[in-house]
Amino acid sequence: NAGVMQNPRHLVRRRGQEARLRCSPMKGHSHVYWYRQLPEEGLKFMVYLQKENIIDESGMPKERFSAEFPKEGPSILRIQQVVRGDSAAYFCASSTPGPLYNEQFFGPGTRLTVL
Amino acid sequence: QQQVKQSPQSLIVQKGGISIINCAYENTAFDYFPWYQQFPGKGPALLIAIRPDVSEKKEGRFTISFNKSAKQFSLHIMDSQPGDSATYFCAASRNNQGGKLIFGQGTELSVKP
């Protein structure tokens, strides 16, 4: 039973480039969450998605960041025109609908470095 | 308020000792309180969680104590082992907010042999 999968695990971009981070939830999970972890800090909520819908994007920066979870395929977190401050670990978590939906299981993360 | 405050920032415990990490929250609407364990370079792993209708939950060497009136909860690790050395995060969420987790700042635990 595969867990949450994220790729790439490490991503290096130069300032101004685009970063695309992918997340495949656990089998049977239809809820996806993205969190960001800055160096030496805790995790900060970014966005919550269900298939084809953004449910809560209250933690997303207003510009350059977007997320999607299409009907088919992985969830994508997209960062346009990256800046050095975007360097962080980005974690995806998934959960199942129903009474246990609070239980979120995390992927290994994508570590983004902006040069 | 959405904040969750965690202490201490770092903790050193001898092998076999008890590790205690504390968290306090402000929003009384929170109704789910998990603890996550994170090793360097890895994603957080769900360790144990509690809901406010109980005051204590135990799973193996890990126990959550919950004090609803004080708006505090804590993680106790009994018989701490060097393999427990990791960063621990408490979190809180609300059912009607889709379950987004509000995390504490983390505690770096080091268990000395």
Coordinates of C-alpha atoms in Angstrom, one line a residue:
Chain A
N1 CA 0.0 0.0 0.0
A2 CA 2.0 2.9 -1.3
G3 CA 2.1 6.1 0.8
V4 CA 1.9 9.7 -0.4
M5 CA 4.3 10.2 -3.3
Q6 CA 6.0 13.4 -4.2
N7 CA 8.4 14.3 -7.0
P8 CA 10.8 15.5 -7.6
R9 CA 12.5 15.0 -4.2
H10 CA 14.9 17.8 -4.9
L11 CA 14.5 20.7 -7.3
V12 CA 16.9 23.5 -8.1
R13 CA 15.8 26.5 -9.9
R14 CA 17.3 29.9 -10.8
R15 CA 15.5 33.1 -9.9
G16 CA 12.7 33.8 -12.3
Q17 CA 12.1 30.2 -13.4
E18 CA 9.1 28.1 -12.7
A19 CA 8.8 25.2 -10.2
R20 CA 6.3 22.4 -10.5
L21 CA 5.9 20.1 -7.6
R22 CA 3.8 16.9 -7.9
C23 CA 1.9 14.9 -5.3
S24 CA 0.1 11.6 -5.7
P25 CA -2.1 10.9 -2.7
M26 CA -2.5 7.6 -1.0
K27 CA -4.8 5.1 -2.6
G28 CA -8.4 5.9 -1.7
H29 CA -7.6 9.4 -0.6
S30 CA -9.3 12.3 -2.4
H31 CA -8.2 15.2 -0.1
V32 CA -4.8 16.8 -0.7
Y33 CA -3.1 19.5 1.4
W34 CA 0.1 21.4 0.7
Y35 CA 2.3 22.7 3.5
R36 CA 5.6 24.7 3.4
Q37 CA 8.4 24.3 5.8
L38 CA 11.0 27.0 5.9
P39 CA 14.4 26.2 7.4
E40 CA 14.3 25.9 11.2
E41 CA 10.5 26.5 11.2
G42 CA 7.3 24.5 11.5
L43 CA 5.0 23.6 8.8
K44 CA 2.6 26.2 7.4
F45 CA -0.6 25.3 5.6
M46 CA -0.9 26.5 2.1
V47 CA -3.9 25.0 0.3
Y48 CA -6.5 22.2 0.6
L49 CA -7.9 20.6 -2.5
Q50 CA -10.3 17.9 -3.5
K51 CA -10.6 16.5 -7.0
E52 CA -11.1 19.4 -9.4
N53 CA -11.8 21.8 -6.5
I54 CA -9.8 24.2 -4.4
I55 CA -11.5 24.1 -1.0
D56 CA -9.2 26.4 1.1
E57 CA -6.3 28.5 -0.3
S58 CA -6.1 30.8 2.7
G59 CA -2.4 30.0 3.2
M60 CA -1.3 30.6 -0.4
P61 CA 0.7 33.7 -1.3
K62 CA -1.4 36.0 -3.4
E63 CA 0.9 36.0 -6.3
R64 CA 3.0 33.5 -8.2
F65 CA 1.6 30.4 -6.4
S66 CA -1.2 28.2 -7.7
A67 CA -2.4 24.6 -7.1
E68 CA -4.6 22.1 -8.9
F69 CA -5.8 18.6 -8.4
P70 CA -7.3 17.4 -11.7
K71 CA -9.7 14.6 -12.1
E72 CA -6.9 12.4 -13.4
G73 CA -3.3 12.6 -12.3
P74 CA -1.4 14.1 -9.4
S75 CA -1.9 17.4 -7.6
I76 CA 0.4 20.1 -8.8
L77 CA 1.8 23.0 -6.8
R78 CA 3.2 25.6 -9.2
I79 CA 5.4 28.5 -8.3
Q80 CA 6.1 31.0 -11.1
Q81 CA 9.1 33.4 -11.2
V82 CA 10.7 31.8 -8.1
V83 CA 12.7 34.0 -5.7
R84 CA 15.2 33.0 -3.1
G85 CA 12.6 33.3 -0.4
D86 CA 10.7 30.4 -2.0
S87 CA 13.5 28.0 -1.0
A88 CA 11.9 25.5 1.4
A89 CA 10.6 22.0 1.8
Y90 CA 7.1 21.6 0.4
F91 CA 5.1 18.7 1.8
C92 CA 1.9 17.2 0.5
A93 CA -0.5 15.3 2.7
S94 CA -3.6 13.3 1.9
S95 CA -6.6 12.2 3.8
T96 CA -9.7 10.2 3.2
P97 CA -13.3 11.6 3.2
G98 CA -15.4 10.5 6.1
P99 CA -15.0 10.6 9.9
L100 CA -11.2 10.1 9.8
Y101 CA -10.6 12.9 7.4
N102 CA -8.5 14.8 9.9
E103 CA -5.9 12.1 9.8
Q104 CA -3.4 13.4 7.3
F105 CA -0.5 11.4 5.9
F106 CA 2.5 13.2 4.6
G107 CA 4.8 12.6 1.7
P108 CA 8.6 12.8 1.8
G109 CA 8.6 16.4 0.5
T110 CA 10.2 18.3 -2.3
R111 CA 13.1 20.4 -1.3
L112 CA 13.2 23.5 -3.5
T113 CA 16.4 25.5 -3.7
V114 CA 16.4 28.8 -5.6
L115 CA 19.8 30.0 -6.7
Chain B
Q1 CA -6.8 33.0 16.9
Q2 CA -5.2 30.2 15.0
Q3 CA -1.9 29.9 16.9
V4 CA -0.5 26.8 18.5
K5 CA 2.5 27.3 20.8
Q6 CA 4.9 24.5 21.5
S7 CA 7.7 24.2 24.1
P8 CA 10.5 23.5 24.7
Q9 CA 12.3 24.3 21.4
S10 CA 14.8 21.6 22.2
L11 CA 15.1 18.8 24.7
I12 CA 17.9 16.4 25.8
V13 CA 16.9 13.3 27.7
Q14 CA 18.9 10.3 28.9
K15 CA 18.0 6.9 27.5
G16 CA 15.2 5.4 29.6
G17 CA 14.0 8.8 30.8
I18 CA 10.6 10.5 30.1
S19 CA 10.4 13.1 27.4
I20 CA 7.7 15.7 27.8
I21 CA 6.6 18.2 25.1
N22 CA 3.9 20.8 25.7
C23 CA 1.5 22.7 23.5
A24 CA -1.0 25.4 24.1
Y25 CA -3.8 26.6 21.8
E26 CA -6.1 29.6 21.7
N27 CA -9.0 28.6 19.5
T28 CA -11.6 26.6 21.5
A29 CA -13.1 25.5 18.2
F30 CA -10.1 23.1 17.6
D31 CA -11.3 19.5 17.9
Y32 CA -8.4 17.4 16.7
F33 CA -4.9 17.4 18.1
P34 CA -2.3 15.2 16.5
W35 CA 1.4 14.8 17.1
Y36 CA 3.9 14.2 14.3
Q37 CA 7.4 12.9 14.3
Q38 CA 9.9 14.1 11.7
F39 CA 13.4 12.7 11.0
P40 CA 15.9 14.9 9.1
G41 CA 15.2 14.8 5.4
K42 CA 11.9 13.0 5.8
G43 CA 8.2 14.0 5.9
P44 CA 6.3 14.2 9.2
A45 CA 4.8 10.9 10.3
L46 CA 1.6 10.8 12.3
L47 CA 2.4 9.5 15.8
I48 CA -0.7 9.8 17.9
A49 CA -3.8 12.0 18.0
I50 CA -6.5 12.9 20.4
R51 CA -10.0 14.5 20.3
P52 CA -11.2 16.8 23.2
D53 CA -13.8 14.3 24.5
V54 CA -11.0 12.3 26.3
S55 CA -8.3 13.5 28.6
E56 CA -5.6 10.9 27.8
K57 CA -4.7 8.5 25.0
K58 CA -1.9 6.0 25.2
E59 CA -0.3 4.1 22.4
G60 CA 2.8 2.0 23.4
R61 CA 5.4 4.4 24.9
F62 CA 3.6 7.5 23.7
T63 CA 0.8 9.2 25.7
I64 CA -1.1 12.4 25.0
S65 CA -2.5 14.3 28.0
F66 CA -5.3 16.8 27.2
N67 CA -6.5 19.6 29.4
K68 CA -9.5 21.2 27.7
S69 CA -10.0 23.9 30.4
A70 CA -6.4 25.0 30.2
K71 CA -6.3 24.6 26.4
Q72 CA -3.1 22.6 26.7
F73 CA -2.0 19.2 25.6
S74 CA 1.3 17.3 25.9
L75 CA 3.2 14.4 24.6
H76 CA 4.9 12.0 26.9
I77 CA 7.5 9.5 25.6
M78 CA 8.2 6.9 28.2
D79 CA 11.4 4.9 28.3
S80 CA 12.9 7.3 25.7
Q81 CA 15.3 5.6 23.2
P82 CA 18.1 7.1 21.0
G83 CA 15.9 6.1 18.0
D84 CA 13.3 8.6 19.3
S85 CA 15.7 11.4 18.5
A86 CA 13.7 13.5 16.0
T87 CA 11.7 16.7 15.7
Y88 CA 8.2 16.5 17.1
F89 CA 5.3 18.8 16.1
C90 CA 2.0 19.2 17.7
A91 CA -0.9 20.4 15.6
A92 CA -4.6 21.3 15.8
S93 CA -7.4 21.5 13.4
R94 CA -11.2 22.2 13.2
N95 CA -13.6 19.8 11.6
N96 CA -15.5 22.6 9.8
Q97 CA -12.3 24.1 8.3
G98 CA -11.6 21.0 6.2
G99 CA -9.0 19.7 8.6
K100 CA -6.2 22.0 7.7
L101 CA -3.5 21.6 10.4
I102 CA -2.1 24.4 12.4
F103 CA 1.3 23.4 13.6
G104 CA 3.4 24.3 16.6
Q105 CA 7.0 25.4 16.1
G106 CA 8.5 22.0 16.8
T107 CA 10.7 20.4 19.5
E108 CA 14.0 18.9 18.6
L109 CA 14.5 15.9 20.9
S110 CA 17.8 14.3 21.5
V111 CA 18.0 11.1 23.5
K112 CA 21.5 10.4 24.8
P113 CA 22.6 6.7 25.2

